[in-house]
Amino acid sequence: MENAPLSHLEQRLIAHLQVIYPTLDNKVLSEKCLATFHLDPATESPQPHKNLWDQSDIMLITYADTLRRKDEAPLETLHQFVKSKLSDCISAVHLLPFFPYSSDDGFSVMDYTTVNPSCGKWDHVANLSKDFKVMGDLVINHCSSRSLWFENFKAGVHPGADFFYEADPSADLSAVVRPRTSPLLREVQTKNGEKHVWCTFSHDQVDLNFEKPEVLLEFLRIIHLYLEKGIRWFRLDAVAFLWKIPGTNCINLPQTHEMIRLLRLMIEHYAPESVIITETNIPNQENLTYFGNANEAHLIYNFSLPPLLINSLVTGNGSHLKQWLMSMPPAQQGTTYLNFLASHDGIGLRPTEGLLSEWELETLINTMKRFGGKISSRTTPEGEAKPYEINISLWNALSGSAQHGPDQWQFARFLCAAGVMMALEGVPAFYIHSLFGTENDLDRVNNTGHFRSINRHIWDMEDLEHALNTPTHHQKVFQSVTKLTQIRRAQPAFHPNATQYILHMGENLFAFWRQSLDRRQSLFAVYNMTDQPQSFNLSELNLIATDDWTDLVSEQVYEDHLGKVTLMPYQFVWLANKRGRVKSIS
């Protein structure tokens, strides 16, 4: 009896496996992959180049336990807060790692299959996924040295005996690119003698060895579990470092890209509405390669946006931001950018390479230090320590200017930054502390000894509720930012894939044009990036003469299409010819 012909899915899966594992029987391995993922080989392919998002999509980034209430699971506290306060403002929640961990606030995962009991249960995650899209972290490059897998590695038993990448300490590893200054290899005593395991990030985060197909199969089981629990958006953490070949830089290798294509193939066949986001904090041109040919990441992080936008707002010069955006390719249909200004990590500096001069970078770093920030470093292949990221809260980062230091324009500057991020091509994502204007948490830095803790404050719900219900800057930030999100979600011109065109209005004004996919709504976003009033003539914009134009932010109508507009420091306008209907805050 002849073998049945392979399905389209099987053919594609085998093709990916051939690139990654050229010496293996990949027909057998493909059968194992499909069985592990509970995926029928006859499953039809999802529609290509389909946008799985629209202008209503805004993401919240948060730890599962950022909000805490006495005698309540933090995941339940978070769900209640988001549902009651943000249901008209966001559509998706990125839950940073909520698993048992040993360090790095969750990114040293000990067990990928259970929820940290201090956060809650899988039921809490599943319930959240019924009200919002949930993005989970797939910490795929490494796991904890205190995990069962690593204990098994040391004992020489499965699963785990061959799960970790080993290297010869005498090998030339000088070309390896890393984001840390700690030694790359860690010496480990095992049942089978001394071994040296690869640690891209820390000695508690041991890199997994995807050269072993058993590691791939294990992660397919994990991804399937997450899908069953309602997670549909997947953040591939530190995925650029996944594949190692000594003698190379061990970053962005072809096998890494092929692995992402394989994971996407499996995930989108199982759940066609799923989305993959790659977390690759690397120079801009390298980051863009993770779109592939619209067959890798659906979304990539716009890592250059935070440092460039913050630099523009503290220097009063938007030239570098404008030049960078002019060079960015419009994302293909079915792909887009994830725009953010702050996250649980710091403000990455590698994405500024080739965009800011050494002098400009030094000025930015010194300004952030002046505002209470800390600087984390990495080791270059030459063995030199180099600034890697700025650790600071967004509220403090925008507290003043590089020229004059802290000033009275902190709130206006902060809101301007949010206004830029929400209007650009892509899906905007707010770190939860950027909704509250949370300040630098220096006590937490002192307690943990880690600079990143400065922007990982834990809010007691009674304190937060008091801050949001009394005249504080927290209340002002929350009310103003959430109002902007509601305006944004109603405008077709803010669809993540709507046309974007950067305008030339000098270095003090930053401006661009967006047009809805159906070309009915045009919207001009113009921002004063300085601490001085700035004026422009409406004749500089291509306003359609037959339409009425309204600033969606202030609701001012501009009848004179040739008139002059004066923007106060850090003020901005969203001038639109049509207005989407905004829901009232519940």
Coordinates of C-alpha atoms in Angstrom, one line a residue:
M1 CA 0.0 0.0 0.0
E2 CA 1.4 3.4 -1.0
N3 CA 1.9 6.1 1.6
A4 CA -0.8 8.7 1.6
P5 CA 0.3 12.0 0.0
L6 CA 1.5 14.6 2.5
S7 CA -0.9 17.5 3.4
H8 CA 0.1 21.1 2.7
L9 CA 0.7 21.6 6.4
E10 CA 2.9 18.5 6.6
Q11 CA 4.9 19.6 3.6
R12 CA 5.5 23.1 5.1
L13 CA 6.4 21.7 8.5
I14 CA 8.9 19.2 7.0
A15 CA 10.5 22.1 5.0
H16 CA 11.1 24.1 8.2
L17 CA 12.4 21.1 10.0
Q18 CA 14.8 20.3 7.1
V19 CA 16.5 23.7 7.6
I20 CA 16.7 23.4 11.4
Y21 CA 17.6 19.6 11.6
P22 CA 19.1 18.7 8.2
T23 CA 20.4 15.3 9.5
L24 CA 17.2 14.0 11.0
D25 CA 14.3 12.0 9.6
N26 CA 12.0 15.0 9.5
K27 CA 8.9 13.1 8.4
V28 CA 9.0 11.3 11.7
L29 CA 9.8 14.5 13.6
S30 CA 6.9 16.3 11.9
E31 CA 4.5 13.6 13.0
K32 CA 5.7 14.0 16.5
C33 CA 5.3 17.8 16.3
L34 CA 1.7 17.4 15.1
A35 CA 0.8 14.8 17.7
T36 CA 2.4 16.8 20.5
F37 CA 0.4 19.9 19.4
H38 CA -2.8 17.9 18.9
L39 CA -3.0 19.3 15.3
D40 CA -4.7 17.5 12.5
P41 CA -2.4 17.3 9.4
A42 CA -5.4 18.1 7.2
T43 CA -6.0 21.4 8.9
E44 CA -6.5 24.2 6.3
S45 CA -4.1 27.1 6.3
P46 CA -5.4 30.4 7.7
Q47 CA -6.0 33.4 5.4
P48 CA -2.6 35.0 4.7
H49 CA -2.0 38.7 5.2
K50 CA -5.0 39.2 7.4
N51 CA -4.9 42.0 9.9
L52 CA -5.9 40.5 13.3
W53 CA -6.3 44.0 14.8
D54 CA -7.8 47.4 14.2
Q55 CA -7.8 50.9 15.7
S56 CA -9.6 49.7 18.8
D57 CA -6.6 47.5 19.8
I58 CA -4.5 49.0 22.7
M59 CA -2.4 46.8 24.9
L60 CA -1.8 47.0 28.7
I61 CA 1.6 45.6 29.8
T62 CA 1.7 44.4 33.4
Y63 CA 3.0 41.9 35.9
A64 CA 0.4 39.7 37.3
D65 CA 1.0 41.1 40.8
T66 CA 1.6 44.8 40.2
L67 CA -1.7 45.5 41.9
R68 CA -2.2 43.9 45.2
R69 CA -5.2 43.7 47.6
K70 CA -5.1 42.0 50.9
D71 CA -6.5 38.4 50.9
E72 CA -7.1 38.4 47.1
A73 CA -5.2 36.7 44.3
P74 CA -3.3 39.5 42.4
L75 CA -4.6 38.1 39.1
E76 CA -8.1 38.5 40.4
T77 CA -7.3 42.1 41.6
L78 CA -5.8 42.9 38.2
H79 CA -8.8 41.5 36.3
Q80 CA -11.3 43.5 38.4
F81 CA -9.4 46.7 38.0
V82 CA -8.9 46.3 34.2
K83 CA -12.5 45.3 33.7
S84 CA -13.9 48.2 35.8
K85 CA -11.6 51.0 34.8
L86 CA -10.1 50.1 31.4
S87 CA -12.6 48.1 29.4
D88 CA -13.3 51.1 27.2
C89 CA -9.6 51.9 26.9
I90 CA -7.7 48.7 26.1
S91 CA -8.4 45.4 24.2
A92 CA -5.4 43.3 25.3
V93 CA -3.4 42.5 28.4
H94 CA 0.2 41.4 28.2
L95 CA 0.8 39.4 31.4
L96 CA 4.5 39.3 32.0
P97 CA 5.7 35.9 33.3
F98 CA 3.4 34.6 36.0
F99 CA 5.1 31.3 36.6
P100 CA 7.2 30.1 39.5
Y101 CA 10.6 31.7 39.1
S102 CA 14.0 32.1 40.8
S103 CA 15.1 35.6 39.7
D104 CA 14.7 38.5 37.2
D105 CA 11.1 39.1 38.3
G106 CA 9.7 36.1 36.5
F107 CA 12.1 35.6 33.5
S108 CA 14.0 32.8 35.2
V109 CA 11.2 30.3 34.9
M110 CA 11.2 27.2 37.1
D111 CA 8.0 25.6 35.7
Y112 CA 6.4 26.7 32.5
T113 CA 3.2 24.8 33.2
T114 CA 2.0 26.2 36.5
V115 CA 0.9 29.6 37.7
N116 CA 2.9 31.1 40.6
P117 CA 0.6 30.5 43.6
S118 CA 1.4 34.0 44.9
C119 CA -0.3 35.3 41.7
G120 CA -3.3 33.0 41.4
K121 CA -4.4 30.0 39.3
W122 CA -4.8 29.1 35.6
D123 CA -8.5 29.8 36.1
H124 CA -7.7 33.5 36.7
V125 CA -5.8 33.6 33.4
A126 CA -8.6 31.8 31.6
N127 CA -11.2 34.2 33.0
L128 CA -9.2 37.3 32.0
S129 CA -9.0 35.8 28.5
K130 CA -12.8 35.9 28.3
D131 CA -12.9 39.7 28.6
F132 CA -9.6 40.7 26.9
K133 CA -7.0 39.3 24.5
V134 CA -4.2 37.9 26.7
M135 CA -0.6 37.9 25.6
G136 CA 1.7 35.5 27.5
D137 CA 5.4 35.4 27.6
L138 CA 7.1 32.4 26.0
V139 CA 10.5 32.6 27.8
I140 CA 12.0 30.5 25.1
N141 CA 15.8 31.2 25.2
H142 CA 16.6 30.1 28.7
C143 CA 15.1 28.8 32.0
S144 CA 16.0 28.8 35.7
S145 CA 19.0 27.0 37.0
R146 CA 16.7 25.9 39.8
S147 CA 14.2 24.3 37.4
L148 CA 13.5 20.5 37.4
W149 CA 15.0 20.4 33.9
F150 CA 18.3 21.8 35.2
E151 CA 18.3 19.4 38.2
N152 CA 17.7 16.6 35.7
F153 CA 20.6 17.9 33.5
K154 CA 23.0 17.7 36.5
A155 CA 21.7 14.2 37.3
G156 CA 21.8 13.0 33.7
V157 CA 18.1 12.0 33.6
H158 CA 15.2 13.0 31.3
P159 CA 13.5 15.4 30.7
G160 CA 16.4 17.8 30.9
A161 CA 19.6 15.6 30.5
D162 CA 20.4 17.3 27.1
F163 CA 18.1 20.4 27.3
F164 CA 20.9 22.9 27.9
Y165 CA 23.6 24.4 25.6
E166 CA 27.1 23.4 26.5
A167 CA 30.3 25.0 25.2
D168 CA 34.1 24.4 25.4
P169 CA 35.6 27.1 27.5
S170 CA 38.7 27.0 25.3
A171 CA 36.7 27.8 22.2
D172 CA 36.8 31.3 20.6
L173 CA 33.6 32.9 21.8
S174 CA 34.8 36.5 21.4
A175 CA 32.3 37.3 18.6
V176 CA 29.3 36.5 20.8
V177 CA 26.9 39.5 21.2
R178 CA 25.3 39.7 24.6
P179 CA 23.3 42.2 26.6
R180 CA 25.1 41.6 29.9
T181 CA 28.6 41.9 31.5
S182 CA 28.6 38.6 33.4
P183 CA 30.8 35.7 32.2
L184 CA 29.1 33.8 29.3
L185 CA 29.8 30.3 30.5
R186 CA 29.0 28.8 33.9
E187 CA 30.9 25.8 35.3
V188 CA 28.5 23.1 36.6
Q189 CA 29.3 19.8 38.4
T190 CA 27.1 17.0 37.0
K191 CA 26.9 13.3 37.4
N192 CA 28.9 13.0 34.2
G193 CA 31.6 15.4 35.3
E194 CA 32.3 19.1 34.9
K195 CA 30.4 20.9 32.2
H196 CA 30.1 24.5 31.0
V197 CA 26.7 25.8 30.2
W198 CA 25.8 28.9 28.2
C199 CA 24.2 31.8 30.0
T200 CA 23.4 34.7 27.7
F201 CA 21.8 36.8 30.5
S202 CA 22.7 35.5 34.0
H203 CA 24.1 32.4 35.6
D204 CA 20.6 31.7 36.9
Q205 CA 19.2 31.8 33.3
V206 CA 20.7 28.8 31.5
D207 CA 20.2 28.8 27.7
L208 CA 18.2 25.9 26.2
N209 CA 19.6 23.8 23.4
F210 CA 17.2 23.8 20.5
E211 CA 19.6 21.6 18.5
K212 CA 17.9 18.8 20.4
P213 CA 14.4 18.3 18.9
E214 CA 13.2 17.1 22.4
V215 CA 13.4 20.8 23.5
L216 CA 11.2 21.9 20.5
L217 CA 8.7 19.2 21.4
E218 CA 8.6 20.3 25.0
F219 CA 7.9 23.9 24.0
L220 CA 5.2 22.7 21.6
R221 CA 3.5 21.1 24.7
I222 CA 3.9 24.3 26.6
I223 CA 2.4 26.5 23.8
H224 CA -0.5 24.1 23.4
L225 CA -1.2 24.4 27.2
Y226 CA -1.2 28.2 26.9
L227 CA -3.6 28.0 24.0
E228 CA -5.9 25.8 26.0
K229 CA -5.9 28.4 28.8
G230 CA -7.1 31.2 26.5
I231 CA -3.8 32.8 25.6
R232 CA -3.8 33.9 21.9
W233 CA -0.9 36.4 21.7
F234 CA 2.6 35.1 22.3
R235 CA 5.6 37.2 23.1
L236 CA 8.8 35.3 22.2
D237 CA 11.2 36.6 24.8
A238 CA 14.9 37.2 23.9
V239 CA 14.3 35.0 20.8
A240 CA 17.1 36.6 18.8
F241 CA 19.7 34.6 20.9
L242 CA 17.9 31.2 20.5
W243 CA 20.5 29.5 18.2
K244 CA 24.2 29.3 18.9
I245 CA 27.1 28.5 16.6
P246 CA 30.5 29.1 18.2
G247 CA 32.6 31.4 16.0
T248 CA 29.6 33.5 15.1
N249 CA 27.9 36.3 16.9
C250 CA 25.2 33.9 18.0
I251 CA 22.4 36.4 17.4
N252 CA 19.8 36.5 14.6
L253 CA 21.0 33.3 13.1
P254 CA 19.1 31.7 10.2
Q255 CA 18.0 28.8 12.4
T256 CA 16.4 31.2 14.8
H257 CA 14.3 32.8 12.0
E258 CA 13.3 29.3 10.8
M259 CA 12.2 28.3 14.3
I260 CA 10.0 31.3 14.5
R261 CA 8.4 30.4 11.2
L262 CA 7.8 26.8 12.4
L263 CA 6.2 28.0 15.7
R264 CA 4.0 30.4 13.8
L265 CA 2.9 27.6 11.4
M266 CA 1.8 25.4 14.3
I267 CA 0.2 28.2 16.3
E268 CA -1.8 29.8 13.5
H269 CA -3.1 26.4 12.2
Y270 CA -4.3 25.5 15.7
A271 CA -5.8 29.0 16.4
P272 CA -6.0 31.2 13.3
E273 CA -6.7 34.3 15.5
S274 CA -3.4 34.0 17.3
V275 CA -0.6 36.5 17.1
I276 CA 3.2 36.2 17.5
I277 CA 5.3 39.1 18.7
T278 CA 9.1 38.9 18.8
E279 CA 11.0 40.6 21.5
T280 CA 14.3 41.5 19.9
N281 CA 16.0 44.5 21.6
I282 CA 18.6 45.0 18.8
P283 CA 19.5 47.6 16.2
N284 CA 16.6 48.8 14.1
Q285 CA 17.6 47.1 10.8
E286 CA 18.1 43.7 12.5
N287 CA 14.8 44.1 14.3
L288 CA 12.9 44.6 11.0
T289 CA 14.1 41.2 9.7
Y290 CA 11.8 39.5 12.2
F291 CA 8.8 40.3 10.0
G292 CA 10.3 37.8 7.5
N293 CA 8.1 37.8 4.5
A294 CA 5.0 38.2 6.6
N295 CA 5.7 34.6 7.8
E296 CA 7.5 35.2 11.1
A297 CA 6.3 37.8 13.7
H298 CA 2.9 39.4 13.2
L299 CA 4.2 42.3 15.3
I300 CA 7.6 43.5 16.2
Y301 CA 8.5 45.9 19.0
N302 CA 9.3 49.4 17.8
F303 CA 12.4 49.4 20.1
S304 CA 13.8 52.6 18.6
L305 CA 10.7 54.6 19.5
P306 CA 11.2 55.0 23.3
P307 CA 14.8 56.4 23.2
L308 CA 14.2 58.6 20.1
L309 CA 10.9 60.1 21.3
I310 CA 12.2 60.7 24.9
N311 CA 15.3 62.3 23.3
S312 CA 13.1 64.5 21.1
L313 CA 11.0 65.7 24.1
V314 CA 13.9 66.5 26.4
T315 CA 16.0 68.2 23.7
G316 CA 13.1 70.0 21.9
N317 CA 14.3 68.6 18.5
G318 CA 12.3 66.0 16.7
S319 CA 14.7 65.6 13.7
H320 CA 16.0 62.2 14.6
L321 CA 12.6 60.8 15.4
K322 CA 11.4 62.1 12.0
Q323 CA 14.3 60.8 10.0
W324 CA 13.9 57.3 11.6
L325 CA 10.2 57.1 10.9
M326 CA 10.8 58.3 7.3
S327 CA 13.1 55.3 6.9
M328 CA 10.7 52.7 8.4
P329 CA 8.9 50.5 5.8
P330 CA 5.1 50.4 6.0
A331 CA 4.3 47.0 7.5
Q332 CA 2.7 44.5 5.0
Q333 CA -0.9 43.6 5.6
G334 CA -1.0 41.0 8.3
T335 CA 1.9 42.5 10.1
T336 CA 2.4 45.7 12.1
Y337 CA 4.5 47.4 14.8
L338 CA 4.0 47.3 18.6
N339 CA 4.6 50.8 19.8
F340 CA 5.6 51.4 23.4
L341 CA 7.4 54.0 25.5
A342 CA 8.0 52.1 28.7
S343 CA 8.1 48.5 29.8
H344 CA 9.2 46.3 32.7
D345 CA 12.7 46.6 31.2
G346 CA 14.7 49.8 30.7
I347 CA 14.9 52.1 27.7
G348 CA 17.1 50.1 25.3
L349 CA 20.0 52.0 23.8
R350 CA 21.1 49.5 21.1
P351 CA 18.2 50.5 18.9
T352 CA 19.7 54.0 18.8
E353 CA 22.8 52.7 17.0
G354 CA 23.2 54.6 13.8
L355 CA 20.4 56.9 14.8
L356 CA 22.0 59.1 17.5
S357 CA 25.6 60.3 17.7
E358 CA 27.8 59.4 20.6
W359 CA 27.5 62.9 21.9
E360 CA 23.7 62.9 21.6
L361 CA 23.6 59.5 23.4
E362 CA 25.8 60.8 26.2
T363 CA 23.6 63.9 26.6
L364 CA 20.5 61.7 26.8
I365 CA 22.1 59.4 29.4
N366 CA 23.3 62.3 31.5
T367 CA 19.9 63.9 31.4
M368 CA 18.2 60.6 32.5
K369 CA 20.8 60.3 35.4
R370 CA 19.8 63.9 36.4
F371 CA 16.2 62.8 36.6
G372 CA 17.1 59.8 38.9
G373 CA 17.7 57.1 36.2
K374 CA 20.3 54.3 36.4
I375 CA 22.4 52.9 33.6
S376 CA 22.8 49.1 32.9
S377 CA 25.7 48.0 30.7
R378 CA 26.6 45.2 28.4
T379 CA 29.9 43.7 27.3
T380 CA 31.0 44.2 23.6
P381 CA 32.8 41.5 21.7
E382 CA 36.0 43.6 22.4
G383 CA 35.4 43.1 26.1
E384 CA 34.4 46.7 26.7
A385 CA 31.5 47.7 28.9
K386 CA 28.9 49.8 27.1
P387 CA 25.6 51.4 28.1
Y388 CA 22.8 49.0 27.2
E389 CA 19.7 50.5 28.7
I390 CA 18.4 53.4 30.9
N391 CA 16.4 52.4 33.9
I392 CA 13.9 55.0 34.8
S393 CA 10.1 55.5 35.1
L394 CA 8.6 57.3 32.1
W395 CA 7.1 59.9 34.4
N396 CA 10.6 60.8 35.7
A397 CA 12.2 60.5 32.3
L398 CA 10.0 63.4 31.0
S399 CA 10.3 65.6 34.1
G400 CA 12.3 68.3 32.4
S401 CA 14.6 69.3 29.5
A402 CA 18.2 68.5 28.8
Q403 CA 19.0 72.2 28.8
H404 CA 17.2 73.3 31.9
G405 CA 16.5 70.3 34.0
P406 CA 13.2 69.7 35.8
D407 CA 10.5 72.2 34.9
Q408 CA 6.7 72.9 35.1
W409 CA 6.0 71.0 31.8
Q410 CA 6.3 67.4 33.1
F411 CA 2.6 66.5 32.6
A412 CA 2.3 68.2 29.2
R413 CA 5.5 66.5 28.0
F414 CA 4.2 63.1 29.3
L415 CA 0.9 63.5 27.6
C416 CA 2.6 64.6 24.4
A417 CA 4.6 61.3 24.4
A418 CA 1.4 59.3 24.9
G419 CA -0.2 61.2 22.0
V420 CA 2.7 60.5 19.6
M421 CA 2.7 56.8 20.5
M422 CA -1.1 56.3 20.1
A423 CA -1.2 58.1 16.7
L424 CA 1.7 56.2 14.9
E425 CA 1.3 53.3 12.6
G426 CA 1.0 50.2 14.8
V427 CA -0.6 48.9 17.9
P428 CA 0.1 51.0 21.0
A429 CA 1.0 49.4 24.3
F430 CA 1.0 51.1 27.7
Y431 CA 3.1 49.8 30.6
I432 CA 0.7 49.9 33.5
H433 CA 2.8 52.5 35.4
S434 CA 2.5 54.8 32.4
L435 CA -1.2 55.0 33.1
F436 CA -0.6 56.2 36.6
G437 CA 2.5 58.3 36.2
T438 CA 4.3 56.1 38.7
E439 CA 7.6 57.6 39.9
N440 CA 11.0 56.0 40.2
D441 CA 10.9 53.3 43.0
L442 CA 14.4 53.8 44.5
D443 CA 13.5 51.8 47.6
R444 CA 12.8 48.8 45.5
V445 CA 16.2 49.2 43.7
N446 CA 17.9 49.3 47.1
N447 CA 15.9 46.2 48.3
T448 CA 16.6 44.1 45.2
G449 CA 20.0 45.4 44.1
H450 CA 18.7 45.5 40.5
F451 CA 18.4 48.8 38.5
R452 CA 15.3 47.5 36.6
S453 CA 13.4 47.5 39.8
I454 CA 13.2 51.3 39.5
N455 CA 10.2 50.9 37.2
R456 CA 8.6 47.8 38.7
H457 CA 6.7 49.4 41.6
I458 CA 4.0 47.3 43.4
W459 CA 0.8 49.2 44.1
D460 CA -1.3 48.5 47.1
M461 CA -4.9 48.9 45.8
E462 CA -6.0 51.1 48.6
D463 CA -3.1 53.5 47.9
L464 CA -3.8 53.4 44.1
E465 CA -7.5 54.0 44.6
H466 CA -6.7 56.9 46.8
A467 CA -4.2 58.3 44.3
L468 CA -6.7 58.1 41.5
N469 CA -9.6 59.5 43.5
T470 CA -7.9 62.6 44.8
P471 CA -6.2 65.6 43.0
T472 CA -2.8 64.1 42.4
H473 CA -0.7 63.9 39.3
H474 CA -1.6 60.2 39.2
Q475 CA -5.3 61.1 38.8
K476 CA -4.5 63.7 36.2
V477 CA -2.4 61.3 34.2
F478 CA -4.9 58.4 34.4
Q479 CA -7.9 60.6 33.4
S480 CA -6.1 62.3 30.5
V481 CA -4.4 59.2 29.1
T482 CA -7.5 57.0 29.2
K483 CA -9.5 59.8 27.5
L484 CA -6.9 59.8 24.7
T485 CA -7.2 56.0 24.3
Q486 CA -11.0 56.3 23.8
I487 CA -10.6 59.0 21.2
R488 CA -7.9 56.9 19.5
R489 CA -9.9 53.7 19.4
A490 CA -12.8 55.4 17.5
Q491 CA -10.7 56.7 14.6
P492 CA -10.3 54.6 11.4
A493 CA -7.3 56.7 10.4
F494 CA -5.5 55.2 13.5
H495 CA -5.9 51.6 12.2
P496 CA -2.5 50.0 12.7
N497 CA -2.1 49.6 8.9
A498 CA -3.6 52.9 7.8
T499 CA -1.4 55.1 5.6
Q500 CA 1.2 57.2 7.4
Y501 CA 3.2 60.0 5.9
I502 CA 5.8 62.1 7.8
L503 CA 5.5 65.9 7.3
H504 CA 8.3 68.4 7.2
M505 CA 7.5 71.3 9.6
G506 CA 10.9 72.1 11.1
E507 CA 12.7 70.5 14.0
N508 CA 10.5 71.9 16.7
L509 CA 7.2 70.5 15.3
F510 CA 6.8 66.8 14.7
A511 CA 3.9 66.0 12.4
F512 CA 2.5 63.2 10.2
W513 CA -0.6 62.4 8.3
R514 CA -2.7 59.2 8.6
Q515 CA -5.5 58.1 6.3
S516 CA -8.0 55.3 6.9
L517 CA -7.9 52.1 4.9
D518 CA -11.1 53.2 3.1
R519 CA -9.6 56.6 2.5
R520 CA -12.6 58.4 4.1
Q521 CA -10.9 59.8 7.2
S522 CA -7.8 61.9 7.0
L523 CA -6.0 62.9 10.2
F524 CA -3.1 65.3 10.8
A525 CA -1.2 64.9 14.0
V526 CA 1.0 67.9 14.9
Y527 CA 3.1 68.0 18.1
N528 CA 5.1 70.9 19.7
M529 CA 8.2 69.1 21.0
T530 CA 9.6 72.2 22.8
D531 CA 9.1 74.1 26.1
Q532 CA 8.2 77.3 24.0
P533 CA 5.0 78.1 22.0
Q534 CA 5.3 77.1 18.4
S535 CA 3.1 78.3 15.5
F536 CA 2.2 76.9 12.1
N537 CA -0.1 77.8 9.2
L538 CA -2.9 75.4 8.3
S539 CA -1.9 76.0 4.7
E540 CA 1.1 73.8 5.4
L541 CA -1.3 70.9 5.7
N542 CA -3.2 69.4 2.8
L543 CA -6.6 70.0 4.3
I544 CA -9.4 69.0 2.0
A545 CA -11.2 72.3 1.3
T546 CA -14.7 70.9 1.3
D547 CA -14.4 69.2 4.7
D548 CA -14.8 70.5 8.2
W549 CA -11.7 70.0 10.3
T550 CA -11.8 69.4 14.1
D551 CA -9.1 68.8 16.7
L552 CA -10.2 65.6 18.3
V553 CA -8.2 66.4 21.5
S554 CA -9.7 69.9 22.2
E555 CA -12.8 69.5 20.0
Q556 CA -11.9 72.9 18.5
V557 CA -13.3 73.4 14.9
Y558 CA -11.0 75.1 12.4
E559 CA -13.2 76.8 9.8
D560 CA -10.4 79.0 8.4
H561 CA -8.2 76.5 6.5
L562 CA -5.5 79.1 6.0
G563 CA -5.4 80.3 9.6
K564 CA -2.5 80.1 12.1
V565 CA -2.4 77.6 14.9
T566 CA -0.3 78.2 18.0
L567 CA 0.6 75.3 20.2
M568 CA 1.6 75.8 23.8
P569 CA 4.6 73.9 25.1
Y570 CA 4.2 70.1 24.3
Q571 CA 0.6 70.7 23.1
F572 CA -0.6 68.6 20.2
V573 CA -3.6 68.4 17.8
W574 CA -5.3 65.5 16.0
L575 CA -7.0 67.3 13.1
A576 CA -9.5 65.1 11.5
N577 CA -12.1 65.7 8.7
K578 CA -14.4 63.0 10.1
R579 CA -14.9 62.0 13.7
G580 CA -15.3 58.5 15.0
R581 CA -17.8 58.0 17.7
V582 CA -16.2 57.9 21.1
K583 CA -17.7 55.8 23.9
S584 CA -18.1 57.5 27.2
I585 CA -16.0 56.2 30.1
S586 CA -17.9 53.6 32.1

